[in-house]
mmCIF file of C-alpha atoms (C1' of nucleotides) in Angstrom:
data_model
loop_
_atom_site.group_PDB
_atom_site.id
_atom_site.type_symbol
_atom_site.label_atom_id
_atom_site.label_comp_id
_atom_site.label_asym_id
_atom_site.label_seq_id
_atom_site.Cartn_x
_atom_site.Cartn_y
_atom_site.Cartn_z
ATOM 1 C CA MET A 28 -70.066 -29.994 -58.117
ATOM 2 C CA ASP A 29 -70.020 -26.010 -57.186
ATOM 3 C CA LEU A 30 -72.792 -23.889 -56.627
ATOM 4 C CA THR A 31 -73.764 -21.165 -58.200
ATOM 5 C CA PRO A 32 -74.368 -18.097 -55.885
ATOM 6 C CA ALA A 33 -78.452 -18.730 -56.534
ATOM 7 C CA GLU A 34 -77.858 -21.708 -55.342
ATOM 8 C CA LEU A 35 -75.728 -20.968 -52.740
ATOM 9 C CA THR A 36 -78.518 -18.568 -51.498
ATOM 10 C CA LEU A 37 -80.734 -21.075 -51.526
ATOM 11 C CA LEU A 38 -78.947 -23.624 -49.912
ATOM 12 C CA GLY A 39 -78.109 -21.060 -46.884
ATOM 13 C CA LEU A 40 -81.837 -19.711 -45.864
ATOM 14 C CA LEU A 41 -82.346 -23.417 -46.036
ATOM 15 C CA VAL A 42 -79.229 -23.716 -43.644
ATOM 16 C CA GLU A 43 -79.923 -21.156 -41.452
ATOM 17 C CA ALA A 44 -84.000 -22.956 -41.308
ATOM 18 C CA PRO A 45 -85.731 -26.151 -43.108
ATOM 19 C CA ARG A 46 -88.335 -24.284 -45.481
ATOM 20 C CA HIS A 47 -91.287 -24.257 -48.366
ATOM 21 C CA GLY A 48 -90.776 -23.552 -52.176
ATOM 22 C CA TYR A 49 -93.719 -20.384 -51.117
ATOM 23 C CA GLU A 50 -91.907 -19.581 -47.789
ATOM 24 C CA LEU A 51 -88.297 -18.572 -49.351
ATOM 25 C CA GLU A 52 -90.225 -16.781 -51.944
ATOM 26 C CA GLU A 53 -91.720 -15.137 -49.613
ATOM 27 C CA VAL A 54 -87.757 -14.767 -47.826
ATOM 28 C CA ILE A 55 -86.452 -13.779 -50.732
ATOM 29 C CA THR A 56 -88.998 -10.873 -51.527
ATOM 30 C CA ALA A 57 -88.835 -9.831 -47.562
ATOM 31 C CA ARG A 58 -84.974 -9.317 -47.454
ATOM 32 C CA GLY A 59 -84.711 -7.442 -50.219
ATOM 33 C CA LEU A 60 -82.907 -10.313 -52.326
ATOM 34 C CA ARG A 61 -85.018 -10.382 -55.241
ATOM 35 C CA GLU A 62 -83.073 -7.774 -56.548
ATOM 36 C CA TRP A 63 -79.522 -8.739 -56.034
ATOM 37 C CA THR A 64 -79.810 -12.411 -56.497
ATOM 38 C CA GLU A 65 -82.369 -12.140 -59.010
ATOM 39 C CA ILE A 66 -83.769 -15.356 -57.991
ATOM 40 C CA GLY A 67 -87.381 -15.591 -60.274
ATOM 41 C CA PHE A 68 -90.321 -17.230 -58.369
ATOM 42 C CA SER A 69 -90.476 -19.715 -61.440
ATOM 43 C CA SER A 70 -86.389 -20.359 -60.795
ATOM 44 C CA ILE A 71 -87.085 -21.441 -56.776
ATOM 45 C CA TYR A 72 -88.789 -24.619 -57.650
ATOM 46 C CA TYR A 73 -86.155 -25.420 -60.228
ATOM 47 C CA LEU A 74 -83.336 -25.317 -58.040
ATOM 48 C CA LEU A 75 -84.709 -26.901 -55.270
ATOM 49 C CA GLY A 76 -85.390 -29.649 -57.301
ATOM 50 C CA ARG A 77 -81.481 -29.112 -58.701
ATOM 51 C CA LEU A 78 -80.579 -29.444 -55.517
ATOM 52 C CA ARG A 79 -82.837 -32.432 -54.549
ATOM 53 C CA ASP A 80 -81.348 -34.543 -57.102
ATOM 54 C CA ARG A 81 -77.903 -33.657 -55.914
ATOM 55 C CA GLY A 82 -78.822 -35.256 -52.410
ATOM 56 C CA LEU A 83 -77.694 -31.592 -51.072
ATOM 57 C CA ILE A 84 -81.384 -31.321 -49.618
ATOM 58 C CA ALA A 85 -84.269 -33.488 -49.211
ATOM 59 C CA GLU A 86 -87.618 -33.519 -47.919
ATOM 60 C CA ALA A 87 -88.332 -33.331 -44.367
ATOM 61 C CA GLY A 88 -91.708 -34.213 -43.923
ATOM 62 C CA SER A 89 -95.104 -31.777 -45.022
ATOM 63 C CA ASP A 90 -96.161 -29.084 -43.113
ATOM 64 C CA GLY A 91 -99.903 -28.791 -42.078
ATOM 65 C CA PRO A 92 -100.950 -26.484 -44.678
ATOM 66 C CA ALA A 93 -102.301 -23.315 -42.910
ATOM 67 C CA ARG A 94 -104.973 -24.133 -45.359
ATOM 68 C CA GLY A 95 -104.848 -24.885 -49.271
ATOM 69 C CA LYS A 96 -102.061 -27.333 -50.659
ATOM 70 C CA ALA A 97 -99.452 -29.955 -48.492
ATOM 71 C CA ARG A 98 -96.449 -27.654 -48.455
ATOM 72 C CA LYS A 99 -93.073 -29.902 -48.898
ATOM 73 C CA VAL A 100 -90.530 -28.210 -46.279
ATOM 74 C CA PHE A 101 -86.578 -29.291 -47.498
ATOM 75 C CA ALA A 102 -84.164 -29.282 -45.100
ATOM 76 C CA PRO A 103 -80.359 -29.624 -46.116
ATOM 77 C CA THR A 104 -78.686 -32.811 -45.468
ATOM 78 C CA PRO A 105 -75.319 -33.320 -44.029
ATOM 79 C CA ASP A 106 -73.447 -33.416 -47.437
ATOM 80 C CA GLY A 107 -75.298 -30.630 -47.778
ATOM 81 C CA VAL A 108 -74.239 -28.390 -44.749
ATOM 82 C CA ARG A 109 -70.912 -29.521 -45.972
ATOM 83 C CA ALA A 110 -71.315 -28.294 -49.148
ATOM 84 C CA CYS A 111 -73.223 -25.154 -48.053
ATOM 85 C CA ALA A 112 -70.116 -24.211 -46.134
ATOM 86 C CA ARG A 113 -67.520 -24.996 -48.623
ATOM 87 C CA ALA A 114 -69.208 -22.898 -51.277
ATOM 88 C CA ALA A 115 -69.488 -20.029 -48.747
ATOM 89 C CA GLU A 116 -65.945 -20.148 -48.289
ATOM 90 C CA GLU A 117 -64.604 -20.687 -51.671
ATOM 91 C CA ALA A 118 -66.816 -17.652 -52.609
ATOM 92 C CA VAL A 119 -65.244 -15.511 -50.171
ATOM 93 C CA ALA A 120 -61.959 -16.513 -51.451
ATOM 94 C CA THR A 121 -61.964 -16.707 -55.062
ATOM 95 C CA LEU A 122 -62.152 -12.837 -56.619
ATOM 96 C CA ARG A 123 -64.223 -12.536 -60.141
ATOM 97 C CA PRO A 124 -63.144 -10.139 -62.281
ATOM 98 C CA VAL A 125 -65.707 -7.854 -63.452
ATOM 99 C CA PHE A 126 -66.518 -5.921 -65.727
ATOM 100 C CA PRO A 127 -69.883 -4.244 -65.501
ATOM 101 C CA PRO A 128 -71.424 -2.792 -68.191
ATOM 102 C CA VAL A 129 -71.116 0.907 -67.701
ATOM 103 C CA LEU A 130 -67.302 -0.038 -68.249
ATOM 104 C CA VAL A 131 -68.487 -1.195 -71.744
ATOM 105 C CA GLY A 132 -70.250 1.740 -72.427
ATOM 106 C CA LEU A 133 -66.929 3.863 -71.388
ATOM 107 C CA ALA A 134 -65.349 1.655 -74.126
ATOM 108 C CA ASN A 135 -67.444 2.651 -76.616
ATOM 109 C CA GLN A 136 -67.494 6.337 -75.572
ATOM 110 C CA PRO A 137 -66.016 7.615 -78.294
ATOM 111 C CA VAL A 138 -69.439 7.010 -80.493
ATOM 112 C CA ILE A 139 -71.779 8.536 -78.002
ATOM 113 C CA PRO A 140 -72.310 12.867 -78.805
ATOM 114 C CA PRO A 141 -70.380 14.888 -75.901
ATOM 115 C CA GLU A 142 -74.119 16.429 -74.587
ATOM 116 C CA ARG A 143 -75.388 12.971 -74.402
ATOM 117 C CA LEU A 144 -72.688 11.421 -72.758
ATOM 118 C CA ARG A 145 -72.542 14.208 -70.062
ATOM 119 C CA ALA A 146 -76.233 13.862 -69.503
ATOM 120 C CA ALA A 147 -75.366 10.337 -68.739
ATOM 121 C CA LEU A 148 -72.967 10.820 -66.605
ATOM 122 C CA ALA A 149 -75.332 13.429 -64.431
ATOM 123 C CA ARG A 150 -77.520 10.649 -64.642
ATOM 124 C CA ARG A 151 -75.558 8.076 -62.676
ATOM 125 C CA ALA A 152 -73.913 10.173 -59.987
ATOM 126 C CA GLU A 153 -77.629 10.993 -59.147
ATOM 127 C CA ALA A 154 -78.621 7.225 -59.881
ATOM 128 C CA LEU A 155 -75.342 6.527 -57.329
ATOM 129 C CA ALA A 156 -76.159 8.994 -54.858
ATOM 130 C CA ALA A 157 -79.889 7.409 -54.392
ATOM 131 C CA LYS A 158 -78.422 4.489 -53.858
ATOM 132 C CA ILE A 159 -76.161 5.408 -51.458
ATOM 133 C CA ALA A 160 -78.508 6.913 -49.249
ATOM 134 C CA GLU A 161 -80.771 4.315 -49.581
ATOM 135 C CA VAL A 162 -78.123 1.565 -49.025
ATOM 136 C CA ARG A 163 -76.848 3.543 -45.442
ATOM 137 C CA ALA A 164 -80.955 3.650 -44.475
ATOM 138 C CA ALA A 165 -81.010 0.338 -44.607
ATOM 139 C CA ALA A 166 -78.114 -0.698 -42.662
ATOM 140 C CA ARG A 167 -79.332 -0.883 -39.085
ATOM 141 C CA PRO A 168 -76.584 -0.552 -36.399
ATOM 142 C CA ASP A 169 -77.791 -3.293 -35.000
ATOM 143 C CA ALA A 170 -77.959 -5.537 -37.701
ATOM 144 C CA PRO A 171 -74.975 -8.483 -36.547
ATOM 145 C CA PRO A 172 -71.767 -8.222 -37.686
ATOM 146 C CA PHE A 173 -71.870 -10.394 -40.056
ATOM 147 C CA VAL A 174 -74.508 -8.469 -42.391
ATOM 148 C CA ARG A 175 -73.298 -5.169 -41.570
ATOM 149 C CA VAL A 176 -69.839 -6.310 -43.055
ATOM 150 C CA ILE A 177 -71.956 -6.705 -45.896
ATOM 151 C CA PHE A 178 -74.098 -2.984 -46.038
ATOM 152 C CA ASP A 179 -69.801 -2.079 -45.461
ATOM 153 C CA TYR A 180 -68.811 -3.801 -48.524
ATOM 154 C CA SER A 181 -71.716 -2.232 -50.142
ATOM 155 C CA LEU A 182 -70.905 1.173 -49.107
ATOM 156 C CA GLY A 183 -67.240 1.250 -50.133
ATOM 157 C CA GLN A 184 -67.791 0.071 -53.516
ATOM 158 C CA LEU A 185 -70.768 2.625 -54.001
ATOM 159 C CA GLU A 186 -68.359 5.620 -52.333
ATOM 160 C CA ALA A 187 -65.516 4.683 -54.670
ATOM 161 C CA GLU A 188 -67.411 4.822 -58.156
ATOM 162 C CA GLN A 189 -68.567 8.214 -56.866
ATOM 163 C CA ARG A 190 -65.068 9.823 -56.027
ATOM 164 C CA TRP A 191 -64.356 8.263 -59.416
ATOM 165 C CA LEU A 192 -67.554 9.802 -61.302
ATOM 166 C CA ALA A 193 -66.572 12.984 -59.323
ATOM 167 C CA ALA A 194 -63.228 13.478 -60.913
ATOM 168 C CA TYR A 195 -64.645 11.964 -64.024
ATOM 169 C CA ARG A 196 -66.835 14.497 -64.446
ATOM 170 C CA GLY A 197 -64.665 17.201 -62.941
ATOM 171 C CA GLU A 198 -61.757 16.298 -66.327
ATOM 172 C CA PRO A 199 -63.809 14.143 -68.813
ATOM 173 C CA ASP A 200 -60.949 14.758 -70.861
ATOM 174 C CA ALA A 201 -57.365 15.300 -69.681
ATOM 175 C CA PRO A 202 -56.278 11.943 -68.169
ATOM 176 C CA ARG A 203 -55.019 12.177 -64.757
ATOM 177 C CA ARG A 204 -51.526 11.184 -62.695
ATOM 178 C CA GLU A 205 -51.720 8.503 -60.801
ATOM 179 C CA ALA A 206 -51.897 8.754 -56.523
ATOM 180 C CA MET B 65 -84.110 -3.551 -78.642
ATOM 181 C CA ASP B 66 -81.682 -3.919 -75.505
ATOM 182 C CA LEU B 67 -77.920 -4.883 -76.230
ATOM 183 C CA THR B 68 -76.659 -7.094 -73.713
ATOM 184 C CA PRO B 69 -73.387 -5.805 -72.800
ATOM 185 C CA ALA B 70 -71.399 -9.429 -74.576
ATOM 186 C CA GLU B 71 -73.635 -7.794 -77.792
ATOM 187 C CA LEU B 72 -72.110 -4.094 -77.075
ATOM 188 C CA THR B 73 -68.934 -5.039 -76.911
ATOM 189 C CA LEU B 74 -69.403 -6.906 -80.535
ATOM 190 C CA LEU B 75 -71.328 -4.303 -81.999
ATOM 191 C CA GLY B 76 -68.384 -1.668 -80.650
ATOM 192 C CA LEU B 77 -65.744 -3.577 -82.016
ATOM 193 C CA LEU B 78 -66.927 -3.832 -85.468
ATOM 194 C CA VAL B 79 -68.067 0.087 -85.127
ATOM 195 C CA GLU B 80 -63.970 0.846 -84.396
ATOM 196 C CA ALA B 81 -63.368 -0.919 -87.827
ATOM 197 C CA PRO B 82 -65.317 -3.512 -89.905
ATOM 198 C CA ARG B 83 -64.224 -6.847 -88.716
ATOM 199 C CA HIS B 84 -64.881 -10.655 -89.537
ATOM 200 C CA GLY B 85 -65.604 -13.799 -87.039
ATOM 201 C CA TYR B 86 -62.078 -14.756 -86.936
ATOM 202 C CA GLU B 87 -60.336 -11.584 -86.209
ATOM 203 C CA LEU B 88 -63.103 -10.757 -83.265
ATOM 204 C CA GLU B 89 -62.189 -13.482 -81.567
ATOM 205 C CA GLU B 90 -58.169 -12.651 -82.454
ATOM 206 C CA VAL B 91 -58.875 -8.679 -80.666
ATOM 207 C CA ILE B 92 -60.814 -10.003 -77.833
ATOM 208 C CA THR B 93 -58.194 -12.591 -76.867
ATOM 209 C CA ALA B 94 -55.590 -9.728 -77.383
ATOM 210 C CA ARG B 95 -56.883 -7.007 -76.016
ATOM 211 C CA GLY B 96 -57.577 -9.493 -72.592
ATOM 212 C CA LEU B 97 -61.277 -9.065 -73.064
ATOM 213 C CA ARG B 98 -61.828 -12.707 -72.965
ATOM 214 C CA GLU B 99 -61.861 -12.849 -69.009
ATOM 215 C CA TRP B 100 -63.531 -9.893 -68.557
ATOM 216 C CA THR B 101 -67.117 -10.244 -71.081
ATOM 217 C CA GLU B 102 -67.300 -14.147 -71.369
ATOM 218 C CA ILE B 103 -67.321 -13.931 -75.239
ATOM 219 C CA GLY B 104 -66.527 -17.407 -75.500
ATOM 220 C CA PHE B 105 -65.477 -18.624 -78.909
ATOM 221 C CA SER B 106 -68.498 -20.369 -80.385
ATOM 222 C CA SER B 107 -70.580 -17.109 -79.039
ATOM 223 C CA ILE B 108 -69.512 -15.117 -81.967
ATOM 224 C CA TYR B 109 -70.322 -16.268 -84.663
ATOM 225 C CA TYR B 110 -73.871 -16.844 -82.587
ATOM 226 C CA LEU B 111 -73.890 -13.202 -81.533
ATOM 227 C CA LEU B 112 -72.926 -11.407 -84.933
ATOM 228 C CA GLY B 113 -75.676 -13.859 -86.400
ATOM 229 C CA ARG B 114 -78.236 -12.280 -83.664
ATOM 230 C CA LEU B 115 -76.923 -8.650 -84.680
ATOM 231 C CA ARG B 116 -76.954 -9.107 -88.336
ATOM 232 C CA ASP B 117 -81.415 -10.675 -88.085
ATOM 233 C CA ARG B 118 -81.561 -7.347 -86.030
ATOM 234 C CA GLY B 119 -79.812 -5.327 -89.084
ATOM 235 C CA LEU B 120 -77.787 -4.262 -86.452
ATOM 236 C CA ILE B 121 -74.955 -4.692 -88.876
ATOM 237 C CA ALA B 122 -74.265 -6.627 -92.182
ATOM 238 C CA GLU B 123 -72.122 -8.280 -93.797
ATOM 239 C CA ALA B 124 -69.636 -5.865 -95.978
ATOM 240 C CA GLY B 125 -67.970 -7.574 -98.638
ATOM 241 C CA SER B 126 -65.754 -10.615 -98.201
ATOM 242 C CA ASP B 127 -62.242 -9.830 -97.483
ATOM 243 C CA GLY B 128 -59.473 -11.879 -99.923
ATOM 244 C CA PRO B 129 -58.276 -14.553 -97.253
ATOM 245 C CA ALA B 130 -55.003 -14.237 -96.691
ATOM 246 C CA ARG B 131 -55.619 -18.380 -97.003
ATOM 247 C CA GLY B 132 -58.272 -21.107 -96.841
ATOM 248 C CA LYS B 133 -62.011 -20.115 -96.358
ATOM 249 C CA ALA B 134 -63.569 -17.338 -97.641
ATOM 250 C CA ARG B 135 -64.159 -14.781 -94.736
ATOM 251 C CA LYS B 136 -67.447 -12.659 -94.235
ATOM 252 C CA VAL B 137 -66.581 -9.482 -92.890
ATOM 253 C CA PHE B 138 -69.701 -7.464 -91.018
ATOM 254 C CA ALA B 139 -69.869 -3.694 -90.979
ATOM 255 C CA PRO B 140 -72.269 -1.785 -88.792
ATOM 256 C CA THR B 141 -75.545 -0.418 -90.436
ATOM 257 C CA PRO B 142 -76.688 2.969 -89.867
ATOM 258 C CA ASP B 143 -78.900 1.865 -87.599
ATOM 259 C CA GLY B 144 -76.122 -0.604 -85.171
ATOM 260 C CA VAL B 145 -73.750 2.443 -84.929
ATOM 261 C CA ARG B 146 -76.951 4.618 -83.807
ATOM 262 C CA ALA B 147 -78.286 1.296 -81.445
ATOM 263 C CA CYS B 148 -74.873 0.881 -80.106
ATOM 264 C CA ALA B 149 -74.277 4.799 -79.358
ATOM 265 C CA ARG B 150 -77.458 4.394 -77.376
ATOM 266 C CA ALA B 151 -77.214 1.241 -75.472
ATOM 267 C CA ALA B 152 -73.440 2.329 -74.697
ATOM 268 C CA GLU B 153 -74.959 5.857 -73.123
ATOM 269 C CA GLU B 154 -77.793 3.614 -71.749
ATOM 270 C CA ALA B 155 -74.854 1.549 -69.958
ATOM 271 C CA VAL B 156 -73.230 4.575 -68.996
ATOM 272 C CA ALA B 157 -76.168 5.829 -66.953
ATOM 273 C CA THR B 158 -77.593 3.122 -65.232
ATOM 274 C CA LEU B 159 -75.815 1.923 -61.812
ATOM 275 C CA ARG B 160 -76.737 -1.710 -62.015
ATOM 276 C CA PRO B 161 -77.259 -3.813 -58.561
ATOM 277 C CA VAL B 162 -74.660 -5.357 -57.955
ATOM 278 C CA PHE B 163 -74.751 -8.635 -55.039
ATOM 279 C CA PRO B 164 -70.887 -10.222 -56.397
ATOM 280 C CA PRO B 165 -70.359 -14.172 -55.238
ATOM 281 C CA VAL B 166 -68.198 -13.285 -52.203
ATOM 282 C CA LEU B 167 -71.121 -11.248 -50.463
ATOM 283 C CA VAL B 168 -73.166 -13.899 -50.721
ATOM 284 C CA GLY B 169 -70.536 -15.981 -49.033
ATOM 285 C CA LEU B 170 -70.665 -13.587 -46.127
ATOM 286 C CA ALA B 171 -74.044 -14.407 -45.844
ATOM 287 C CA ASN B 172 -73.348 -17.360 -45.409
ATOM 288 C CA GLN B 173 -70.237 -17.097 -43.137
ATOM 289 C CA PRO B 174 -72.167 -18.440 -39.675
ATOM 290 C CA VAL B 175 -71.531 -21.959 -41.669
ATOM 291 C CA ILE B 176 -67.465 -21.693 -42.271
ATOM 292 C CA PRO B 177 -65.491 -22.574 -39.102
ATOM 293 C CA PRO B 178 -63.711 -19.784 -38.280
ATOM 294 C CA GLU B 179 -60.386 -20.745 -38.735
ATOM 295 C CA ARG B 180 -61.683 -21.725 -42.233
ATOM 296 C CA LEU B 181 -63.083 -18.298 -42.927
ATOM 297 C CA ARG B 182 -59.902 -16.495 -41.554
ATOM 298 C CA ALA B 183 -57.933 -18.907 -44.312
ATOM 299 C CA ALA B 184 -60.450 -17.887 -47.027
ATOM 300 C CA LEU B 185 -60.126 -14.220 -46.168
ATOM 301 C CA ALA B 186 -56.746 -13.922 -46.239
ATOM 302 C CA ARG B 187 -56.571 -16.054 -49.398
ATOM 303 C CA ARG B 188 -59.058 -13.195 -50.714
ATOM 304 C CA ALA B 189 -56.159 -10.146 -49.485
ATOM 305 C CA GLU B 190 -54.025 -12.250 -51.638
ATOM 306 C CA ALA B 191 -55.410 -12.413 -54.789
ATOM 307 C CA LEU B 192 -56.902 -9.032 -54.356
ATOM 308 C CA ALA B 193 -53.125 -7.325 -54.147
ATOM 309 C CA ALA B 194 -52.015 -9.378 -57.539
ATOM 310 C CA LYS B 195 -54.862 -7.678 -59.240
ATOM 311 C CA ILE B 196 -53.940 -4.392 -58.474
ATOM 312 C CA ALA B 197 -50.463 -5.009 -59.115
ATOM 313 C CA GLU B 198 -51.565 -6.514 -62.049
ATOM 314 C CA VAL B 199 -54.006 -3.775 -63.277
ATOM 315 C CA ARG B 200 -51.562 -1.056 -62.054
ATOM 316 C CA ALA B 201 -48.613 -2.647 -64.993
ATOM 317 C CA ALA B 202 -51.953 -3.181 -67.564
ATOM 318 C CA ALA B 203 -52.688 0.907 -67.223
ATOM 319 C CA ARG B 204 -50.031 2.504 -69.505
ATOM 320 C CA PRO B 205 -49.846 6.503 -68.765
ATOM 321 C CA ASP B 206 -50.041 6.971 -72.529
ATOM 322 C CA ALA B 207 -53.356 5.159 -73.249
ATOM 323 C CA PRO B 208 -55.796 7.593 -74.761
ATOM 324 C CA PRO B 209 -58.138 8.739 -71.578
ATOM 325 C CA PHE B 210 -61.595 7.129 -72.563
ATOM 326 C CA VAL B 211 -59.478 3.741 -71.633
ATOM 327 C CA ARG B 212 -57.269 5.316 -68.503
ATOM 328 C CA VAL B 213 -60.452 5.881 -67.275
ATOM 329 C CA ILE B 214 -61.471 2.340 -66.960
ATOM 330 C CA PHE B 215 -58.435 0.991 -65.506
ATOM 331 C CA ASP B 216 -59.362 3.913 -63.376
ATOM 332 C CA TYR B 217 -62.308 2.476 -62.638
ATOM 333 C CA SER B 218 -61.489 -0.966 -61.602
ATOM 334 C CA LEU B 219 -58.325 0.078 -59.767
ATOM 335 C CA GLY B 220 -60.544 2.146 -57.661
ATOM 336 C CA GLN B 221 -62.823 -0.423 -57.343
ATOM 337 C CA LEU B 222 -60.594 -2.719 -55.989
ATOM 338 C CA GLU B 223 -58.434 -0.151 -53.384
ATOM 339 C CA ALA B 224 -61.968 0.214 -51.622
ATOM 340 C CA GLU B 225 -62.872 -3.791 -50.772
ATOM 341 C CA GLN B 226 -58.906 -3.749 -50.090
ATOM 342 C CA ARG B 227 -59.324 -1.075 -47.382
ATOM 343 C CA TRP B 228 -62.499 -2.797 -46.607
ATOM 344 C CA LEU B 229 -61.025 -6.198 -46.527
ATOM 345 C CA ALA B 230 -58.300 -4.766 -44.233
ATOM 346 C CA ALA B 231 -60.774 -3.366 -41.298
ATOM 347 C CA TYR B 232 -62.468 -6.531 -41.818
ATOM 348 C CA ARG B 233 -59.558 -8.586 -41.029
ATOM 349 C CA GLY B 234 -58.779 -6.793 -38.151
ATOM 350 C CA GLU B 235 -62.125 -7.207 -36.340
ATOM 351 C CA PRO B 236 -64.096 -9.666 -37.362
ATOM 352 C CA ASP B 237 -66.212 -9.653 -34.919
ATOM 353 C CA ALA B 238 -66.592 -6.007 -33.341
ATOM 354 C CA PRO B 239 -69.151 -3.832 -35.210
ATOM 355 C CA ARG B 240 -67.929 -0.844 -36.670
ATOM 356 C CA ARG B 241 -69.266 2.498 -36.092
ATOM 357 C CA GLU B 242 -70.348 4.647 -38.923
ATOM 358 C CA ALA B 243 -68.059 6.934 -41.083
ATOM 359 C "C1'" DA C 29 -123.512 -29.548 -51.224
ATOM 360 C "C1'" DC C 30 -121.496 -26.146 -54.270
ATOM 361 C "C1'" DC C 31 -118.364 -22.587 -55.015
ATOM 362 C "C1'" DT C 32 -114.863 -19.678 -54.164
ATOM 363 C "C1'" DC C 33 -110.626 -17.700 -52.896
ATOM 364 C "C1'" DG C 34 -106.157 -18.165 -51.135
ATOM 365 C "C1'" DT C 35 -102.051 -20.940 -50.665
ATOM 366 C "C1'" DA C 36 -98.914 -23.674 -53.202
ATOM 367 C "C1'" DT C 37 -96.190 -26.386 -56.206
ATOM 368 C "C1'" DT C 38 -95.958 -28.337 -61.076
ATOM 369 C "C1'" DC C 39 -95.985 -28.844 -66.293
ATOM 370 C "C1'" DT C 40 -94.404 -26.918 -70.339
ATOM 371 C "C1'" DA C 41 -93.016 -24.858 -74.530
ATOM 372 C "C1'" DG C 42 -89.163 -22.607 -75.365
ATOM 373 C "C1'" DC C 43 -85.255 -19.196 -75.422
ATOM 374 C "C1'" DG C 44 -80.319 -17.891 -75.301
ATOM 375 C "C1'" DC C 45 -76.406 -19.712 -74.904
ATOM 376 C "C1'" DT C 46 -71.765 -23.072 -75.441
ATOM 377 C "C1'" DA C 47 -69.008 -26.739 -76.502
ATOM 378 C "C1'" DG C 48 -67.812 -29.484 -79.529
ATOM 379 C "C1'" DA C 49 -67.656 -31.391 -84.229
ATOM 380 C "C1'" DA C 50 -67.942 -30.986 -89.214
ATOM 381 C "C1'" DT C 51 -67.106 -28.453 -92.770
ATOM 382 C "C1'" DA C 52 -65.587 -26.097 -96.593
ATOM 383 C "C1'" DG C 53 -61.478 -23.731 -99.227
ATOM 384 C "C1'" DG C 54 -57.439 -22.154 -100.887
ATOM 385 C "C1'" DC C 55 -52.110 -22.682 -100.137
ATOM 386 C "C1'" DC C 56 -47.520 -25.188 -100.104
ATOM 387 C "C1'" DT C 57 -44.827 -29.135 -100.612
ATOM 388 C "C1'" DG C 58 -42.652 -33.356 -102.152
ATOM 389 C "C1'" DC D 84 -51.327 -32.873 -108.521
ATOM 390 C "C1'" DA D 85 -52.252 -35.537 -103.867
ATOM 391 C "C1'" DG D 86 -52.065 -34.605 -99.546
ATOM 392 C "C1'" DG D 87 -51.950 -32.357 -95.734
ATOM 393 C "C1'" DC D 88 -52.401 -27.978 -93.235
ATOM 394 C "C1'" DC D 89 -54.131 -23.765 -91.757
ATOM 395 C "C1'" DT D 90 -57.825 -19.947 -92.090
ATOM 396 C "C1'" DA D 91 -62.207 -19.817 -91.156
ATOM 397 C "C1'" DT D 92 -67.423 -20.867 -90.354
ATOM 398 C "C1'" DT D 93 -71.030 -23.686 -89.785
ATOM 399 C "C1'" DC D 94 -74.302 -26.974 -87.517
ATOM 400 C "C1'" DT D 95 -75.864 -29.866 -84.105
ATOM 401 C "C1'" DA D 96 -77.446 -31.484 -79.276
ATOM 402 C "C1'" DG D 97 -78.155 -29.874 -75.400
ATOM 403 C "C1'" DC D 98 -77.945 -27.450 -70.704
ATOM 404 C "C1'" DG D 99 -80.001 -23.677 -67.797
ATOM 405 C "C1'" DC D 100 -82.685 -21.340 -66.979
ATOM 406 C "C1'" DT D 101 -87.664 -18.600 -67.221
ATOM 407 C "C1'" DA D 102 -92.506 -17.128 -67.523
ATOM 408 C "C1'" DG D 103 -96.762 -17.942 -67.261
ATOM 409 C "C1'" DA D 104 -100.428 -21.120 -67.534
ATOM 410 C "C1'" DA D 105 -102.275 -25.649 -65.523
ATOM 411 C "C1'" DT D 106 -103.023 -27.856 -61.452
ATOM 412 C "C1'" DA D 107 -104.196 -29.490 -56.336
ATOM 413 C "C1'" DC D 108 -106.360 -28.629 -52.027
ATOM 414 C "C1'" DG D 109 -108.643 -27.377 -47.958
ATOM 415 C "C1'" DA D 110 -111.542 -23.798 -45.666
ATOM 416 C "C1'" DG D 111 -115.317 -20.651 -45.714
ATOM 417 C "C1'" DG D 112 -119.192 -18.697 -46.913
ATOM 418 C "C1'" DT D 113 -124.173 -19.038 -48.618
#
DNA sequence: ACCTCGTATTCTAGCGCTAGAATAGGCCTG
DNA sequence: CAGGCCTATTCTAGCGCTAGAATACGAGGT
């Protein structure tokens, strides 16, 4: 009954406006969701099929094609809209424990030669700075608040990681005291 | 050729000390890695098989069983140790873009009834506070630095999220200015 | 008329992983 | 020494997902 993040993303896009598969693909790439949601091109029709089988979306007539094969436009059913709201609410409320790969790497720190580790941390610092700049640049001040909050979240997480990394690179071996 | 986080975790545990499948299971639960790594009981032997097929670990004789069926002890091969170091280094260096479910939920914020959204955010705040307390309690000051750094990371991320959440709950609709 | 190009969907094989049951073997107890 | 029990491993079926190829179809050029 629960929706995966990918399913919720797709369903949400359809709640926003009825669309056909190809259009979803376009929207996903246009909004830069490809990187985040990890919904591949092939998955779209697959997920659409699952959502339809569950009765959360339904074919809302076929659109007059610009050119080429007829396209199937999908729209959420009333059930689908409810499910979307419930799943979104659930996603907001639940804190998912994360153990990102970087921590797995750090847990194996003892096997990494020290100078390689230092270099790896430097590479991370660079990537982090670049990412922060990128997110800042992408964050339009005129975006609606519910979009801004997403950027704020990402930025907050990235900056926290940056502070942590700076402290850690500064004194890689010395234990530090609590705040 | 790359190792998944789960594979790296297991391999790392074997680099630490040769072990058999059941023991890995015990270590994983004892260290609380179950929640983080999402390595199910069934996966252990499966992953062990894959690592062996790739020549990264090998059976290092069977241990005298305390009682019951003979157990197969696995130890990393020289290749395995190298792969572990390389993968750990890689994991430390690369920044993986994350788009946690909470953001997917927030992206669908407009379909959530406002009072439900407020309640969901409140639940999240509670869970967050509890988690922070839990991590703080688990962070032993006498732990080796390479373990402490992991707790520091988690704590930094959680606290950043807490600040973000507090700000957001304070003014859920008003746009905020940049730092 | 035919052919090609651009749009859009569907199909197929197969990989990675998981749950859960089945199996195996030695010890201990009566 | 038969039976149960505990430790460990292995097997099996199947799910979810993906890449990539195959298909379908109309418009426009020649």
